[in-house]
Short mmCIF file of N, CA and C in Angstrom, two decimals:
data_model
loop_
_atom_site.label_atom_id
_atom_site.label_comp_id
_atom_site.label_asym_id
_atom_site.label_seq_id
_atom_site.Cartn_x
_atom_site.Cartn_y
_atom_site.Cartn_z
N VAL M 1 -3.87 -2.46 -19.75
CA VAL M 1 -4.62 -1.76 -18.79
C VAL M 1 -5.50 -2.76 -18.05
N PHE M 2 -5.52 -2.65 -16.72
CA PHE M 2 -6.30 -3.49 -15.84
C PHE M 2 -7.77 -2.87 -15.84
N THR M 3 -8.75 -3.77 -15.61
CA THR M 3 -10.03 -3.29 -15.51
C THR M 3 -10.40 -2.73 -14.16
N THR M 4 -9.68 -3.01 -13.14
CA THR M 4 -9.93 -2.46 -11.80
C THR M 4 -8.74 -1.49 -11.55
N CYS M 5 -9.23 -0.30 -11.05
CA CYS M 5 -8.20 0.79 -10.85
C CYS M 5 -8.50 1.48 -9.52
N GLY M 6 -7.57 2.23 -9.08
CA GLY M 6 -7.80 3.11 -7.84
C GLY M 6 -8.30 4.47 -8.30
N ILE M 7 -9.16 5.02 -7.41
CA ILE M 7 -9.60 6.39 -7.61
C ILE M 7 -8.86 7.23 -6.54
N GLY M 8 -8.28 8.32 -6.88
CA GLY M 8 -7.49 9.07 -5.91
C GLY M 8 -7.42 10.54 -6.28
N GLN M 9 -6.85 11.28 -5.32
CA GLN M 9 -6.68 12.66 -5.40
C GLN M 9 -5.09 12.96 -5.31
N ILE M 10 -4.63 13.71 -6.28
CA ILE M 10 -3.19 14.04 -6.20
C ILE M 10 -3.03 15.07 -5.13
N THR M 11 -2.14 14.77 -4.11
CA THR M 11 -1.87 15.59 -3.00
C THR M 11 -0.58 16.32 -3.09
N GLU M 12 0.40 15.75 -3.83
CA GLU M 12 1.66 16.38 -4.07
C GLU M 12 2.14 15.94 -5.45
N TYR M 13 2.98 16.82 -6.05
CA TYR M 13 3.54 16.47 -7.34
C TYR M 13 4.87 17.26 -7.43
N ALA M 14 5.74 16.69 -8.28
CA ALA M 14 6.99 17.36 -8.66
C ALA M 14 7.28 17.09 -10.09
N ARG M 15 7.55 18.15 -10.89
CA ARG M 15 7.82 17.98 -12.32
C ARG M 15 9.25 17.61 -12.44
N LEU M 16 9.53 16.57 -13.24
CA LEU M 16 10.84 16.13 -13.53
C LEU M 16 11.39 16.79 -14.68
N PRO M 17 12.75 16.82 -14.84
CA PRO M 17 13.40 17.54 -15.99
C PRO M 17 12.95 17.10 -17.37
N ASP M 18 12.55 15.85 -17.47
CA ASP M 18 12.09 15.32 -18.75
C ASP M 18 10.60 15.60 -19.08
N GLY M 19 9.92 16.37 -18.19
CA GLY M 19 8.51 16.69 -18.43
C GLY M 19 7.54 15.76 -17.71
N ARG M 20 8.01 14.64 -17.24
CA ARG M 20 7.09 13.75 -16.50
C ARG M 20 6.90 14.33 -15.08
N PHE M 21 6.03 13.62 -14.26
CA PHE M 21 5.81 14.12 -12.92
C PHE M 21 5.92 12.91 -11.90
N ASN M 22 6.44 13.16 -10.80
CA ASN M 22 6.29 12.25 -9.63
C ASN M 22 5.14 12.74 -8.89
N ILE M 23 4.14 11.87 -8.52
CA ILE M 23 2.94 12.28 -7.76
C ILE M 23 2.74 11.48 -6.56
N VAL M 24 2.11 12.06 -5.56
CA VAL M 24 1.61 11.38 -4.39
C VAL M 24 0.11 11.40 -4.43
N VAL M 25 -0.53 10.27 -4.41
CA VAL M 25 -2.00 10.18 -4.50
C VAL M 25 -2.63 9.65 -3.26
N LEU M 26 -3.68 10.32 -2.78
CA LEU M 26 -4.47 9.88 -1.70
C LEU M 26 -5.55 8.98 -2.29
N GLY M 27 -5.49 7.70 -1.90
CA GLY M 27 -6.55 6.73 -2.39
C GLY M 27 -7.84 7.03 -1.84
N LEU M 28 -8.90 7.09 -2.72
CA LEU M 28 -10.21 7.36 -2.29
C LEU M 28 -11.17 6.17 -2.43
N GLY M 29 -10.79 5.22 -3.29
CA GLY M 29 -11.62 4.08 -3.57
C GLY M 29 -11.15 3.26 -4.76
N ARG M 30 -12.01 2.33 -5.14
CA ARG M 30 -11.75 1.47 -6.23
C ARG M 30 -12.83 1.71 -7.26
N ALA M 31 -12.47 1.32 -8.56
CA ALA M 31 -13.46 1.46 -9.61
C ALA M 31 -13.13 0.37 -10.67
N ARG M 32 -14.19 0.04 -11.42
CA ARG M 32 -14.06 -0.81 -12.57
C ARG M 32 -14.18 0.01 -13.78
N ILE M 33 -13.17 -0.04 -14.69
CA ILE M 33 -13.20 0.72 -15.94
C ILE M 33 -14.28 0.10 -16.90
N LEU M 34 -15.22 0.91 -17.30
CA LEU M 34 -16.25 0.53 -18.22
C LEU M 34 -15.89 0.81 -19.64
N GLU M 35 -15.27 2.02 -19.81
CA GLU M 35 -14.90 2.47 -21.13
C GLU M 35 -13.78 3.47 -21.05
N GLU M 36 -12.71 3.30 -21.83
CA GLU M 36 -11.65 4.33 -21.89
C GLU M 36 -12.11 5.33 -22.93
N LEU M 37 -12.21 6.63 -22.50
CA LEU M 37 -12.70 7.67 -23.41
C LEU M 37 -11.53 8.33 -24.11
N ARG M 38 -10.36 8.40 -23.55
CA ARG M 38 -9.17 8.90 -24.23
C ARG M 38 -7.98 8.47 -23.45
N SER M 39 -6.83 8.44 -24.16
CA SER M 39 -5.56 8.00 -23.48
C SER M 39 -4.50 9.07 -23.53
N GLU M 40 -4.65 10.11 -24.31
CA GLU M 40 -3.62 11.12 -24.44
C GLU M 40 -4.26 12.53 -24.03
N PRO M 41 -3.62 13.41 -23.43
CA PRO M 41 -2.32 13.27 -22.83
C PRO M 41 -2.32 12.42 -21.51
N TYR M 42 -3.48 12.09 -21.02
CA TYR M 42 -3.65 11.19 -19.89
C TYR M 42 -4.92 10.48 -20.04
N ARG M 43 -5.04 9.36 -19.34
CA ARG M 43 -6.23 8.52 -19.48
C ARG M 43 -7.46 9.16 -18.89
N VAL M 44 -8.57 9.07 -19.54
CA VAL M 44 -9.86 9.42 -18.99
C VAL M 44 -10.81 8.30 -19.36
N ALA M 45 -11.58 7.82 -18.33
CA ALA M 45 -12.40 6.67 -18.53
C ALA M 45 -13.74 6.89 -17.78
N ARG M 46 -14.74 6.10 -18.21
CA ARG M 46 -16.03 6.06 -17.55
C ARG M 46 -15.89 4.82 -16.69
N VAL M 47 -16.16 5.00 -15.39
CA VAL M 47 -16.01 3.92 -14.39
C VAL M 47 -17.21 3.72 -13.58
N ARG M 48 -17.20 2.55 -12.88
CA ARG M 48 -18.27 2.22 -11.88
C ARG M 48 -17.52 2.01 -10.55
N SER M 49 -17.91 2.76 -9.55
CA SER M 49 -17.33 2.63 -8.22
C SER M 49 -17.47 1.24 -7.64
N LEU M 50 -16.46 0.76 -6.99
CA LEU M 50 -16.53 -0.57 -6.30
C LEU M 50 -16.43 -0.36 -4.70
N SER M 51 -17.19 -1.11 -4.05
CA SER M 51 -17.11 -1.04 -2.58
C SER M 51 -16.61 -2.35 -2.04
N ASP M 52 -15.98 -2.29 -0.86
CA ASP M 52 -15.55 -3.47 -0.12
C ASP M 52 -16.81 -4.29 0.23
N GLU M 53 -16.64 -5.59 0.23
CA GLU M 53 -17.72 -6.49 0.70
C GLU M 53 -17.70 -6.34 2.23
N LYS M 54 -18.88 -6.33 2.82
CA LYS M 54 -18.96 -6.29 4.30
C LYS M 54 -18.43 -7.61 4.84
N PRO M 55 -17.52 -7.53 5.85
CA PRO M 55 -16.96 -8.76 6.46
C PRO M 55 -18.05 -9.61 7.00
N THR M 56 -17.99 -10.88 6.64
CA THR M 56 -18.99 -11.87 7.24
C THR M 56 -18.77 -12.05 8.69
N ALA M 57 -17.55 -11.86 9.11
CA ALA M 57 -17.24 -12.04 10.59
C ALA M 57 -16.51 -10.74 11.06
N PRO M 58 -17.16 -9.75 11.43
CA PRO M 58 -16.48 -8.49 11.78
C PRO M 58 -15.41 -8.66 12.85
N MET M 59 -15.62 -9.55 13.80
CA MET M 59 -14.62 -9.76 14.86
C MET M 59 -13.33 -10.33 14.27
N VAL M 60 -13.46 -11.22 13.28
CA VAL M 60 -12.29 -11.74 12.64
C VAL M 60 -11.53 -10.68 11.92
N ALA M 61 -12.24 -9.82 11.21
CA ALA M 61 -11.63 -8.70 10.53
C ALA M 61 -10.90 -7.73 11.55
N GLU M 62 -11.49 -7.50 12.64
CA GLU M 62 -10.82 -6.59 13.63
C GLU M 62 -9.65 -7.28 14.27
N THR M 63 -9.69 -8.53 14.49
CA THR M 63 -8.57 -9.36 15.03
C THR M 63 -7.41 -9.34 14.01
N LEU M 64 -7.68 -9.46 12.75
CA LEU M 64 -6.66 -9.38 11.72
C LEU M 64 -6.00 -7.99 11.63
N ARG M 65 -6.86 -6.99 11.76
CA ARG M 65 -6.33 -5.61 11.73
C ARG M 65 -5.39 -5.37 12.96
N THR M 66 -5.77 -5.86 14.13
CA THR M 66 -5.01 -5.70 15.29
C THR M 66 -3.65 -6.47 15.15
N GLU M 67 -3.74 -7.63 14.56
CA GLU M 67 -2.51 -8.45 14.37
C GLU M 67 -1.53 -7.76 13.40
N LEU M 68 -2.11 -7.20 12.33
CA LEU M 68 -1.29 -6.47 11.34
C LEU M 68 -0.67 -5.25 11.98
N LEU M 69 -1.40 -4.57 12.79
CA LEU M 69 -0.85 -3.35 13.47
C LEU M 69 0.30 -3.77 14.43
N LYS M 70 0.18 -4.88 15.14
CA LYS M 70 1.28 -5.31 16.00
C LYS M 70 2.47 -5.64 15.18
N LEU M 71 2.31 -6.33 14.03
CA LEU M 71 3.48 -6.72 13.26
C LEU M 71 4.11 -5.43 12.69
N VAL M 72 3.37 -4.52 12.26
CA VAL M 72 3.93 -3.25 11.66
C VAL M 72 4.65 -2.48 12.81
N HIS M 73 4.01 -2.46 14.02
CA HIS M 73 4.69 -1.75 15.17
C HIS M 73 6.10 -2.32 15.38
N ARG M 74 6.24 -3.66 15.28
CA ARG M 74 7.54 -4.32 15.53
C ARG M 74 8.55 -4.00 14.37
N ALA M 75 7.98 -3.86 13.15
CA ALA M 75 8.86 -3.66 12.02
C ALA M 75 9.19 -2.21 11.78
N ALA M 76 8.33 -1.27 12.17
CA ALA M 76 8.44 0.11 11.83
C ALA M 76 9.81 0.72 12.13
N PRO M 77 10.38 0.48 13.30
CA PRO M 77 11.70 1.13 13.55
C PRO M 77 12.76 0.71 12.49
N HIS M 78 12.60 -0.39 11.79
CA HIS M 78 13.60 -0.87 10.88
C HIS M 78 13.29 -0.38 9.40
N LEU M 79 12.21 0.31 9.26
CA LEU M 79 11.81 0.80 7.91
C LEU M 79 12.32 2.21 7.68
N SER M 80 12.34 2.69 6.44
CA SER M 80 12.82 3.99 6.07
C SER M 80 11.85 4.71 5.21
N GLY M 81 12.08 5.95 4.93
CA GLY M 81 11.19 6.77 4.05
C GLY M 81 9.78 6.83 4.58
N PRO M 82 8.87 6.83 3.64
CA PRO M 82 7.38 6.98 3.92
C PRO M 82 6.92 5.80 4.86
N ALA M 83 7.59 4.68 4.78
CA ALA M 83 7.21 3.54 5.62
C ALA M 83 7.34 3.79 7.07
N LYS M 84 8.23 4.70 7.50
CA LYS M 84 8.43 4.96 8.88
C LYS M 84 7.10 5.51 9.51
N GLU M 85 6.32 6.24 8.75
CA GLU M 85 5.05 6.81 9.30
C GLU M 85 3.90 5.98 9.13
N ILE M 86 4.10 4.76 8.68
CA ILE M 86 2.97 3.87 8.29
C ILE M 86 2.05 3.46 9.41
N GLU M 87 2.71 3.23 10.61
CA GLU M 87 1.83 2.81 11.75
C GLU M 87 0.81 3.83 12.15
N THR M 88 1.25 5.21 12.19
CA THR M 88 0.37 6.24 12.52
C THR M 88 -0.75 6.33 11.52
N ARG M 89 -0.48 6.24 10.32
CA ARG M 89 -1.49 6.33 9.21
C ARG M 89 -2.44 5.13 9.33
N MET M 90 -1.95 3.91 9.60
CA MET M 90 -2.79 2.74 9.72
C MET M 90 -3.71 2.84 10.89
N ARG M 91 -3.28 3.38 12.07
CA ARG M 91 -4.04 3.50 13.21
C ARG M 91 -5.23 4.49 13.08
N ALA M 92 -4.99 5.51 12.14
CA ALA M 92 -6.02 6.44 11.85
C ALA M 92 -7.04 5.96 10.84
N ALA M 93 -6.79 4.81 10.25
CA ALA M 93 -7.77 4.24 9.26
C ALA M 93 -9.15 3.97 9.89
N ARG M 94 -10.16 4.10 9.10
CA ARG M 94 -11.53 3.99 9.61
C ARG M 94 -11.96 2.52 9.77
N ASP M 95 -11.27 1.60 9.04
CA ASP M 95 -11.61 0.18 9.19
C ASP M 95 -10.39 -0.68 8.62
N GLY M 96 -10.57 -2.00 8.71
CA GLY M 96 -9.50 -2.90 8.29
C GLY M 96 -9.17 -2.81 6.83
N GLY M 97 -10.17 -2.55 5.97
CA GLY M 97 -9.87 -2.44 4.53
C GLY M 97 -8.99 -1.24 4.25
N GLU M 98 -9.35 -0.11 4.84
CA GLU M 98 -8.53 1.10 4.60
C GLU M 98 -7.12 0.86 5.26
N CYS M 99 -7.04 0.26 6.39
CA CYS M 99 -5.77 -0.06 7.05
C CYS M 99 -4.88 -0.92 6.08
N ALA M 100 -5.51 -1.93 5.52
CA ALA M 100 -4.76 -2.78 4.58
C ALA M 100 -4.29 -2.01 3.33
N ASP M 101 -5.21 -1.10 2.85
CA ASP M 101 -4.87 -0.38 1.63
C ASP M 101 -3.66 0.59 1.88
N ILE M 102 -3.65 1.21 3.10
CA ILE M 102 -2.53 2.11 3.43
C ILE M 102 -1.22 1.33 3.45
N LEU M 103 -1.19 0.19 4.03
CA LEU M 103 0.00 -0.62 4.11
C LEU M 103 0.42 -1.09 2.72
N ALA M 104 -0.54 -1.57 1.99
CA ALA M 104 -0.24 -2.16 0.60
C ALA M 104 0.39 -1.07 -0.27
N GLY M 105 -0.15 0.18 -0.21
CA GLY M 105 0.30 1.21 -1.02
C GLY M 105 1.68 1.71 -0.71
N THR M 106 2.05 1.47 0.54
CA THR M 106 3.37 1.91 1.04
C THR M 106 4.45 0.82 0.91
N LEU M 107 4.10 -0.44 1.29
CA LEU M 107 5.10 -1.51 1.34
C LEU M 107 5.28 -2.39 0.18
N LEU M 108 4.21 -2.61 -0.59
CA LEU M 108 4.26 -3.56 -1.67
C LEU M 108 4.91 -2.94 -2.88
N GLU M 109 6.04 -3.49 -3.30
CA GLU M 109 6.78 -2.99 -4.39
C GLU M 109 6.40 -3.70 -5.73
N ASP M 110 6.05 -4.98 -5.61
CA ASP M 110 5.67 -5.72 -6.81
C ASP M 110 4.39 -5.27 -7.36
N PRO M 111 4.34 -4.77 -8.58
CA PRO M 111 3.07 -4.23 -9.18
C PRO M 111 1.95 -5.32 -9.31
N ASP M 112 2.35 -6.52 -9.50
CA ASP M 112 1.28 -7.61 -9.66
C ASP M 112 0.67 -7.88 -8.31
N GLU M 113 1.48 -7.88 -7.29
CA GLU M 113 0.95 -8.10 -5.92
C GLU M 113 0.05 -6.92 -5.51
N ARG M 114 0.47 -5.75 -5.81
CA ARG M 114 -0.34 -4.53 -5.55
C ARG M 114 -1.67 -4.54 -6.31
N GLN M 115 -1.63 -4.95 -7.50
CA GLN M 115 -2.83 -5.01 -8.34
C GLN M 115 -3.82 -6.04 -7.87
N ALA M 116 -3.25 -7.19 -7.44
CA ALA M 116 -4.10 -8.29 -6.89
C ALA M 116 -4.83 -7.82 -5.63
N LEU M 117 -4.18 -7.10 -4.79
CA LEU M 117 -4.84 -6.55 -3.59
C LEU M 117 -5.83 -5.44 -3.95
N LEU M 118 -5.52 -4.66 -4.95
CA LEU M 118 -6.46 -3.63 -5.40
C LEU M 118 -7.80 -4.27 -5.84
N GLU M 119 -7.66 -5.39 -6.52
CA GLU M 119 -8.81 -6.08 -7.14
C GLU M 119 -9.60 -6.83 -6.02
N GLU M 120 -9.02 -7.13 -4.91
CA GLU M 120 -9.68 -7.94 -3.85
C GLU M 120 -10.63 -7.01 -3.03
N LEU M 121 -11.89 -7.34 -3.10
CA LEU M 121 -12.89 -6.52 -2.37
C LEU M 121 -13.18 -7.05 -0.97
N ASP M 122 -12.57 -8.20 -0.61
CA ASP M 122 -12.78 -8.76 0.74
C ASP M 122 -11.60 -8.29 1.60
N SER M 123 -11.90 -7.42 2.51
CA SER M 123 -10.87 -6.76 3.32
C SER M 123 -10.11 -7.87 4.18
N THR M 124 -10.84 -8.86 4.65
CA THR M 124 -10.21 -9.88 5.51
C THR M 124 -9.12 -10.58 4.68
N ARG M 125 -9.36 -10.88 3.36
CA ARG M 125 -8.35 -11.42 2.58
C ARG M 125 -7.19 -10.52 2.34
N ARG M 126 -7.42 -9.27 2.16
CA ARG M 126 -6.30 -8.27 2.00
C ARG M 126 -5.50 -8.28 3.30
N LEU M 127 -6.20 -8.24 4.43
CA LEU M 127 -5.46 -8.21 5.72
C LEU M 127 -4.59 -9.51 5.88
N THR M 128 -5.14 -10.65 5.57
CA THR M 128 -4.46 -11.91 5.69
C THR M 128 -3.23 -12.00 4.80
N THR M 129 -3.34 -11.50 3.56
CA THR M 129 -2.28 -11.44 2.56
C THR M 129 -1.14 -10.54 3.15
N LEU M 130 -1.53 -9.39 3.72
CA LEU M 130 -0.51 -8.45 4.19
C LEU M 130 0.11 -8.97 5.46
N ILE M 131 -0.59 -9.64 6.31
CA ILE M 131 0.04 -10.28 7.49
C ILE M 131 1.16 -11.16 7.05
N ALA M 132 0.86 -12.05 6.06
CA ALA M 132 1.86 -12.94 5.55
C ALA M 132 3.02 -12.17 4.93
N HIS M 133 2.79 -11.09 4.23
CA HIS M 133 3.82 -10.22 3.65
C HIS M 133 4.72 -9.61 4.68
N VAL M 134 4.14 -9.06 5.79
CA VAL M 134 4.91 -8.45 6.87
C VAL M 134 5.70 -9.52 7.62
N HIS M 135 5.17 -10.77 7.74
CA HIS M 135 5.96 -11.84 8.31
C HIS M 135 7.21 -12.08 7.52
N ARG M 136 7.07 -12.25 6.15
CA ARG M 136 8.18 -12.42 5.28
C ARG M 136 9.19 -11.27 5.31
N LEU M 137 8.74 -10.03 5.38
CA LEU M 137 9.62 -8.94 5.51
C LEU M 137 10.31 -8.94 6.85
N SER M 138 9.60 -9.24 7.91
CA SER M 138 10.22 -9.30 9.22
C SER M 138 11.30 -10.34 9.36
N ALA M 139 11.11 -11.38 8.60
CA ALA M 139 12.13 -12.47 8.68
C ALA M 139 13.46 -11.99 8.02
N LYS M 140 13.36 -10.99 7.22
CA LYS M 140 14.64 -10.43 6.56
C LYS M 140 15.31 -9.34 7.38
N LEU M 141 14.52 -8.82 8.43
CA LEU M 141 15.09 -7.72 9.22
C LEU M 141 15.86 -8.30 10.40
N PRO M 142 17.02 -7.68 10.72
CA PRO M 142 17.83 -8.19 11.83
C PRO M 142 17.04 -8.08 13.15
N GLY M 143 17.03 -9.11 13.95
CA GLY M 143 16.42 -9.16 15.22
C GLY M 143 14.84 -9.34 15.23
N LEU M 144 14.30 -9.50 14.08
CA LEU M 144 12.86 -9.65 13.99
C LEU M 144 12.45 -11.09 13.46
N ALA M 145 13.43 -11.86 13.09
CA ALA M 145 13.08 -13.21 12.59
C ALA M 145 12.33 -13.99 13.69
N VAL M 146 11.51 -14.98 13.25
CA VAL M 146 10.79 -15.80 14.15
C VAL M 146 11.78 -16.50 15.08
N GLY M 147 11.45 -16.43 16.34
CA GLY M 147 12.40 -17.09 17.32
C GLY M 147 13.50 -16.11 17.85
N ALA M 148 13.62 -14.98 17.27
CA ALA M 148 14.63 -13.99 17.74
C ALA M 148 14.14 -13.40 19.01
N PRO M 149 15.06 -13.21 19.99
CA PRO M 149 14.63 -12.64 21.23
C PRO M 149 13.99 -11.22 21.00
N GLN M 150 12.94 -10.85 21.64
CA GLN M 150 12.29 -9.56 21.53
C GLN M 150 12.66 -8.71 22.70
N ARG M 151 12.94 -7.41 22.50
CA ARG M 151 13.20 -6.48 23.54
C ARG M 151 11.87 -6.02 24.07
N MET M 152 11.71 -6.13 25.33
CA MET M 152 10.45 -5.70 26.05
C MET M 152 10.76 -4.46 26.87
N ASN M 153 10.03 -3.38 26.59
CA ASN M 153 10.16 -2.15 27.36
C ASN M 153 9.02 -1.96 28.24
#
């Protein structure tokens, strides 16, 4: 169990034939687990809420958010499933940190990468990490590799 976790609200769920559930969770924030009170049938813990650090350079944070949105705009037509709606959700985010969290929750498949971003309270670092991730993803998509001609409408 990690000491940093997400706080969220279940917005959708589906019971599986084996009794487990698939859930969709709306992220509400981060917390540090202070004490696990019980683990069965589900975990209950005493936690302390964590807040993002205020960006030391707000203009840099906003520039990074804009860059990430541009990259996602270019990649979105090539994505499938929930990722297709990601750009709309990111644009509705109240700040760069929330924008980064929305993208990370949708695109990052590696649980260790996802956890590292969950634990990072500096939103500019999260944005920078995700910009690099989207660049790597774009390099794998046809027509989006660096140096590939871009269609201009």
